[in-house]
Amino acid sequence: MEVEHIQLFAQSVFRVNRSNEMSAIELLAVETQLLSLRDNPSNKTTTNLYVLNNPSFVELKNFCQAAVNLYVDQVMRTKNSDIRITQSWINLTKEGGGHHEHAHGNS
């Protein structure tokens, strides 16, 4: 796992690269999730808001949780935190599309 922490202006950028490509099982699961989408102002989102709970994504979910744990340890510098991924979805943005401004209250 390659980790990079960039202190950029007041916001910190924390990027973690996954060392392997998505598996055929994961790609098929993504395709399946994309069969049920809802419209956003300039893109689409899966109706399933818990995609990482799909057994096909167990390795991806573990990777994402490990990245969250690294962020808590290296950026937040706290050991007494139980930050967990509670929701997960897939956004589909076609060429020329965008992502609308919004906030996530539990983030």
JSON list of C-alpha atoms in Angstrom, two decimals:
[
{"chain": "A", "resi": 1, "resn": "MET", "atom": "CA", "xyz": [0.00, 0.00, 0.00]},
{"chain": "A", "resi": 2, "resn": "GLU", "atom": "CA", "xyz": [1.52, 3.31, -1.08]},
{"chain": "A", "resi": 3, "resn": "VAL", "atom": "CA", "xyz": [0.55, 6.28, 1.12]},
{"chain": "A", "resi": 4, "resn": "GLU", "atom": "CA", "xyz": [0.99, 9.98, 0.43]},
{"chain": "A", "resi": 5, "resn": "HIS", "atom": "CA", "xyz": [-0.04, 12.84, 2.73]},
{"chain": "A", "resi": 6, "resn": "ILE", "atom": "CA", "xyz": [0.04, 16.29, 1.15]},
{"chain": "A", "resi": 7, "resn": "GLN", "atom": "CA", "xyz": [-0.57, 19.35, 3.30]},
{"chain": "A", "resi": 8, "resn": "LEU", "atom": "CA", "xyz": [-2.17, 21.66, 0.73]},
{"chain": "A", "resi": 9, "resn": "PHE", "atom": "CA", "xyz": [-3.45, 25.02, 1.96]},
{"chain": "A", "resi": 10, "resn": "ALA", "atom": "CA", "xyz": [-5.84, 24.53, 4.88]},
{"chain": "A", "resi": 11, "resn": "GLN", "atom": "CA", "xyz": [-7.04, 21.19, 3.52]},
{"chain": "A", "resi": 12, "resn": "SER", "atom": "CA", "xyz": [-5.04, 18.03, 3.77]},
{"chain": "A", "resi": 13, "resn": "VAL", "atom": "CA", "xyz": [-4.93, 15.57, 0.87]},
{"chain": "A", "resi": 14, "resn": "PHE", "atom": "CA", "xyz": [-4.39, 11.94, 1.84]},
{"chain": "A", "resi": 15, "resn": "ARG", "atom": "CA", "xyz": [-4.05, 9.50, -1.03]},
{"chain": "A", "resi": 16, "resn": "VAL", "atom": "CA", "xyz": [-3.66, 5.76, -0.66]},
{"chain": "A", "resi": 17, "resn": "ASN", "atom": "CA", "xyz": [-3.00, 3.66, -3.76]},
{"chain": "A", "resi": 18, "resn": "ARG", "atom": "CA", "xyz": [-4.32, 0.13, -3.94]},
{"chain": "A", "resi": 19, "resn": "SER", "atom": "CA", "xyz": [-1.53, -2.13, -5.17]},
{"chain": "A", "resi": 20, "resn": "ASN", "atom": "CA", "xyz": [-3.77, -4.40, -7.22]},
{"chain": "A", "resi": 21, "resn": "GLU", "atom": "CA", "xyz": [-6.40, -3.87, -9.90]},
{"chain": "A", "resi": 22, "resn": "MET", "atom": "CA", "xyz": [-10.06, -4.61, -9.27]},
{"chain": "A", "resi": 23, "resn": "SER", "atom": "CA", "xyz": [-10.79, -8.30, -9.61]},
{"chain": "A", "resi": 24, "resn": "ALA", "atom": "CA", "xyz": [-13.19, -9.73, -12.18]},
{"chain": "A", "resi": 25, "resn": "ILE", "atom": "CA", "xyz": [-15.61, -10.43, -9.32]},
{"chain": "A", "resi": 26, "resn": "GLU", "atom": "CA", "xyz": [-15.43, -6.80, -8.15]},
{"chain": "A", "resi": 27, "resn": "LEU", "atom": "CA", "xyz": [-15.91, -5.47, -11.70]},
{"chain": "A", "resi": 28, "resn": "LEU", "atom": "CA", "xyz": [-18.96, -7.69, -12.19]},
{"chain": "A", "resi": 29, "resn": "ALA", "atom": "CA", "xyz": [-20.36, -6.48, -8.87]},
{"chain": "A", "resi": 30, "resn": "VAL", "atom": "CA", "xyz": [-19.87, -2.86, -10.01]},
{"chain": "A", "resi": 31, "resn": "GLU", "atom": "CA", "xyz": [-21.72, -3.58, -13.25]},
{"chain": "A", "resi": 32, "resn": "THR", "atom": "CA", "xyz": [-24.54, -5.14, -11.25]},
{"chain": "A", "resi": 33, "resn": "GLN", "atom": "CA", "xyz": [-24.75, -2.11, -8.95]},
{"chain": "A", "resi": 34, "resn": "LEU", "atom": "CA", "xyz": [-24.93, 0.21, -11.98]},
{"chain": "A", "resi": 35, "resn": "LEU", "atom": "CA", "xyz": [-28.17, -1.46, -13.09]},
{"chain": "A", "resi": 36, "resn": "SER", "atom": "CA", "xyz": [-30.04, 0.49, -10.42]},
{"chain": "A", "resi": 37, "resn": "LEU", "atom": "CA", "xyz": [-29.24, 4.22, -10.44]},
{"chain": "A", "resi": 38, "resn": "ARG", "atom": "CA", "xyz": [-30.96, 7.40, -9.33]},
{"chain": "A", "resi": 39, "resn": "ASP", "atom": "CA", "xyz": [-30.49, 10.80, -10.93]},
{"chain": "A", "resi": 40, "resn": "ASN", "atom": "CA", "xyz": [-28.51, 13.60, -9.33]},
{"chain": "A", "resi": 41, "resn": "PRO", "atom": "CA", "xyz": [-28.36, 17.12, -10.83]},
{"chain": "A", "resi": 42, "resn": "SER", "atom": "CA", "xyz": [-25.37, 16.26, -13.07]},
{"chain": "A", "resi": 43, "resn": "ASN", "atom": "CA", "xyz": [-24.61, 12.56, -12.57]},
{"chain": "A", "resi": 44, "resn": "LYS", "atom": "CA", "xyz": [-26.12, 9.34, -11.23]},
{"chain": "A", "resi": 45, "resn": "THR", "atom": "CA", "xyz": [-25.72, 7.40, -7.97]},
{"chain": "A", "resi": 46, "resn": "THR", "atom": "CA", "xyz": [-26.47, 3.79, -7.12]},
{"chain": "A", "resi": 47, "resn": "THR", "atom": "CA", "xyz": [-29.70, 3.28, -5.22]},
{"chain": "A", "resi": 48, "resn": "ASN", "atom": "CA", "xyz": [-27.77, 0.92, -2.95]},
{"chain": "A", "resi": 49, "resn": "LEU", "atom": "CA", "xyz": [-26.06, 3.11, -0.37]},
{"chain": "A", "resi": 50, "resn": "TYR", "atom": "CA", "xyz": [-24.17, 0.20, 1.19]},
{"chain": "A", "resi": 51, "resn": "VAL", "atom": "CA", "xyz": [-22.32, -1.28, -1.81]},
{"chain": "A", "resi": 52, "resn": "LEU", "atom": "CA", "xyz": [-19.24, -2.23, 0.25]},
{"chain": "A", "resi": 53, "resn": "ASN", "atom": "CA", "xyz": [-21.44, -4.62, 2.25]},
{"chain": "A", "resi": 54, "resn": "ASN", "atom": "CA", "xyz": [-21.70, -6.78, -0.88]},
{"chain": "A", "resi": 55, "resn": "PRO", "atom": "CA", "xyz": [-19.55, -9.90, -0.29]},
{"chain": "A", "resi": 56, "resn": "SER", "atom": "CA", "xyz": [-17.88, -9.32, -3.68]},
{"chain": "A", "resi": 57, "resn": "PHE", "atom": "CA", "xyz": [-16.31, -6.16, -2.25]},
{"chain": "A", "resi": 58, "resn": "VAL", "atom": "CA", "xyz": [-14.87, -7.63, 0.96]},
{"chain": "A", "resi": 59, "resn": "GLU", "atom": "CA", "xyz": [-11.24, -7.00, -0.09]},
{"chain": "A", "resi": 60, "resn": "LEU", "atom": "CA", "xyz": [-12.06, -3.48, -1.30]},
{"chain": "A", "resi": 61, "resn": "LYS", "atom": "CA", "xyz": [-13.92, -2.70, 1.92]},
{"chain": "A", "resi": 62, "resn": "ASN", "atom": "CA", "xyz": [-10.97, -3.97, 3.98]},
{"chain": "A", "resi": 63, "resn": "PHE", "atom": "CA", "xyz": [-8.60, -1.81, 1.93]},
{"chain": "A", "resi": 64, "resn": "CYS", "atom": "CA", "xyz": [-10.80, 1.28, 2.40]},
{"chain": "A", "resi": 65, "resn": "GLN", "atom": "CA", "xyz": [-11.10, 0.69, 6.15]},
{"chain": "A", "resi": 66, "resn": "ALA", "atom": "CA", "xyz": [-7.31, 0.24, 6.40]},
{"chain": "A", "resi": 67, "resn": "ALA", "atom": "CA", "xyz": [-6.89, 3.58, 4.58]},
{"chain": "A", "resi": 68, "resn": "VAL", "atom": "CA", "xyz": [-9.28, 5.26, 7.04]},
{"chain": "A", "resi": 69, "resn": "ASN", "atom": "CA", "xyz": [-7.29, 3.76, 9.91]},
{"chain": "A", "resi": 70, "resn": "LEU", "atom": "CA", "xyz": [-4.04, 5.14, 8.42]},
{"chain": "A", "resi": 71, "resn": "TYR", "atom": "CA", "xyz": [-5.62, 8.59, 8.11]},
{"chain": "A", "resi": 72, "resn": "VAL", "atom": "CA", "xyz": [-6.75, 8.48, 11.74]},
{"chain": "A", "resi": 73, "resn": "ASP", "atom": "CA", "xyz": [-3.27, 7.41, 12.84]},
{"chain": "A", "resi": 74, "resn": "GLN", "atom": "CA", "xyz": [-1.09, 9.60, 10.58]},
{"chain": "A", "resi": 75, "resn": "VAL", "atom": "CA", "xyz": [-3.18, 12.74, 10.02]},
{"chain": "A", "resi": 76, "resn": "MET", "atom": "CA", "xyz": [-5.54, 12.96, 12.97]},
{"chain": "A", "resi": 77, "resn": "ARG", "atom": "CA", "xyz": [-2.87, 11.42, 15.22]},
{"chain": "A", "resi": 78, "resn": "THR", "atom": "CA", "xyz": [-5.28, 9.80, 17.58]},
{"chain": "A", "resi": 79, "resn": "LYS", "atom": "CA", "xyz": [-5.42, 6.27, 18.91]},
{"chain": "A", "resi": 80, "resn": "ASN", "atom": "CA", "xyz": [-8.80, 6.51, 20.63]},
{"chain": "A", "resi": 81, "resn": "SER", "atom": "CA", "xyz": [-11.03, 6.63, 17.59]},
{"chain": "A", "resi": 82, "resn": "ASP", "atom": "CA", "xyz": [-13.45, 4.13, 16.16]},
{"chain": "A", "resi": 83, "resn": "ILE", "atom": "CA", "xyz": [-14.09, 5.64, 12.73]},
{"chain": "A", "resi": 84, "resn": "ARG", "atom": "CA", "xyz": [-15.88, 3.20, 10.48]},
{"chain": "A", "resi": 85, "resn": "ILE", "atom": "CA", "xyz": [-17.26, 3.28, 6.96]},
{"chain": "A", "resi": 86, "resn": "THR", "atom": "CA", "xyz": [-21.03, 3.35, 7.40]},
{"chain": "A", "resi": 87, "resn": "GLN", "atom": "CA", "xyz": [-22.26, 4.00, 3.87]},
{"chain": "A", "resi": 88, "resn": "SER", "atom": "CA", "xyz": [-20.85, 3.45, 0.40]},
{"chain": "A", "resi": 89, "resn": "TRP", "atom": "CA", "xyz": [-22.18, 4.00, -3.09]},
{"chain": "A", "resi": 90, "resn": "ILE", "atom": "CA", "xyz": [-21.01, 4.38, -6.67]},
{"chain": "A", "resi": 91, "resn": "ASN", "atom": "CA", "xyz": [-21.32, 7.61, -8.65]},
{"chain": "A", "resi": 92, "resn": "LEU", "atom": "CA", "xyz": [-21.53, 7.51, -12.43]},
{"chain": "A", "resi": 93, "resn": "THR", "atom": "CA", "xyz": [-20.53, 10.73, -14.16]},
{"chain": "A", "resi": 94, "resn": "LYS", "atom": "CA", "xyz": [-20.46, 10.77, -17.93]},
{"chain": "A", "resi": 95, "resn": "GLU", "atom": "CA", "xyz": [-18.19, 13.01, -19.99]},
{"chain": "A", "resi": 96, "resn": "GLY", "atom": "CA", "xyz": [-19.35, 16.62, -19.64]},
{"chain": "A", "resi": 97, "resn": "GLY", "atom": "CA", "xyz": [-21.13, 15.81, -16.38]},
{"chain": "A", "resi": 98, "resn": "GLY", "atom": "CA", "xyz": [-20.13, 16.98, -12.95]},
{"chain": "A", "resi": 99, "resn": "HIS", "atom": "CA", "xyz": [-20.75, 16.57, -9.29]},
{"chain": "A", "resi": 100, "resn": "HIS", "atom": "CA", "xyz": [-23.20, 18.84, -7.51]},
{"chain": "A", "resi": 101, "resn": "GLU", "atom": "CA", "xyz": [-22.27, 20.70, -4.35]},
{"chain": "A", "resi": 102, "resn": "HIS", "atom": "CA", "xyz": [-23.50, 18.99, -1.21]},
{"chain": "A", "resi": 103, "resn": "ALA", "atom": "CA", "xyz": [-22.44, 17.96, 2.27]},
{"chain": "A", "resi": 104, "resn": "HIS", "atom": "CA", "xyz": [-22.47, 14.71, 4.23]},
{"chain": "A", "resi": 105, "resn": "GLY", "atom": "CA", "xyz": [-23.61, 15.34, 7.78]},
{"chain": "A", "resi": 106, "resn": "ASN", "atom": "CA", "xyz": [-21.98, 12.27, 9.32]},
{"chain": "A", "resi": 107, "resn": "SER", "atom": "CA", "xyz": [-18.57, 12.80, 7.72]}
]
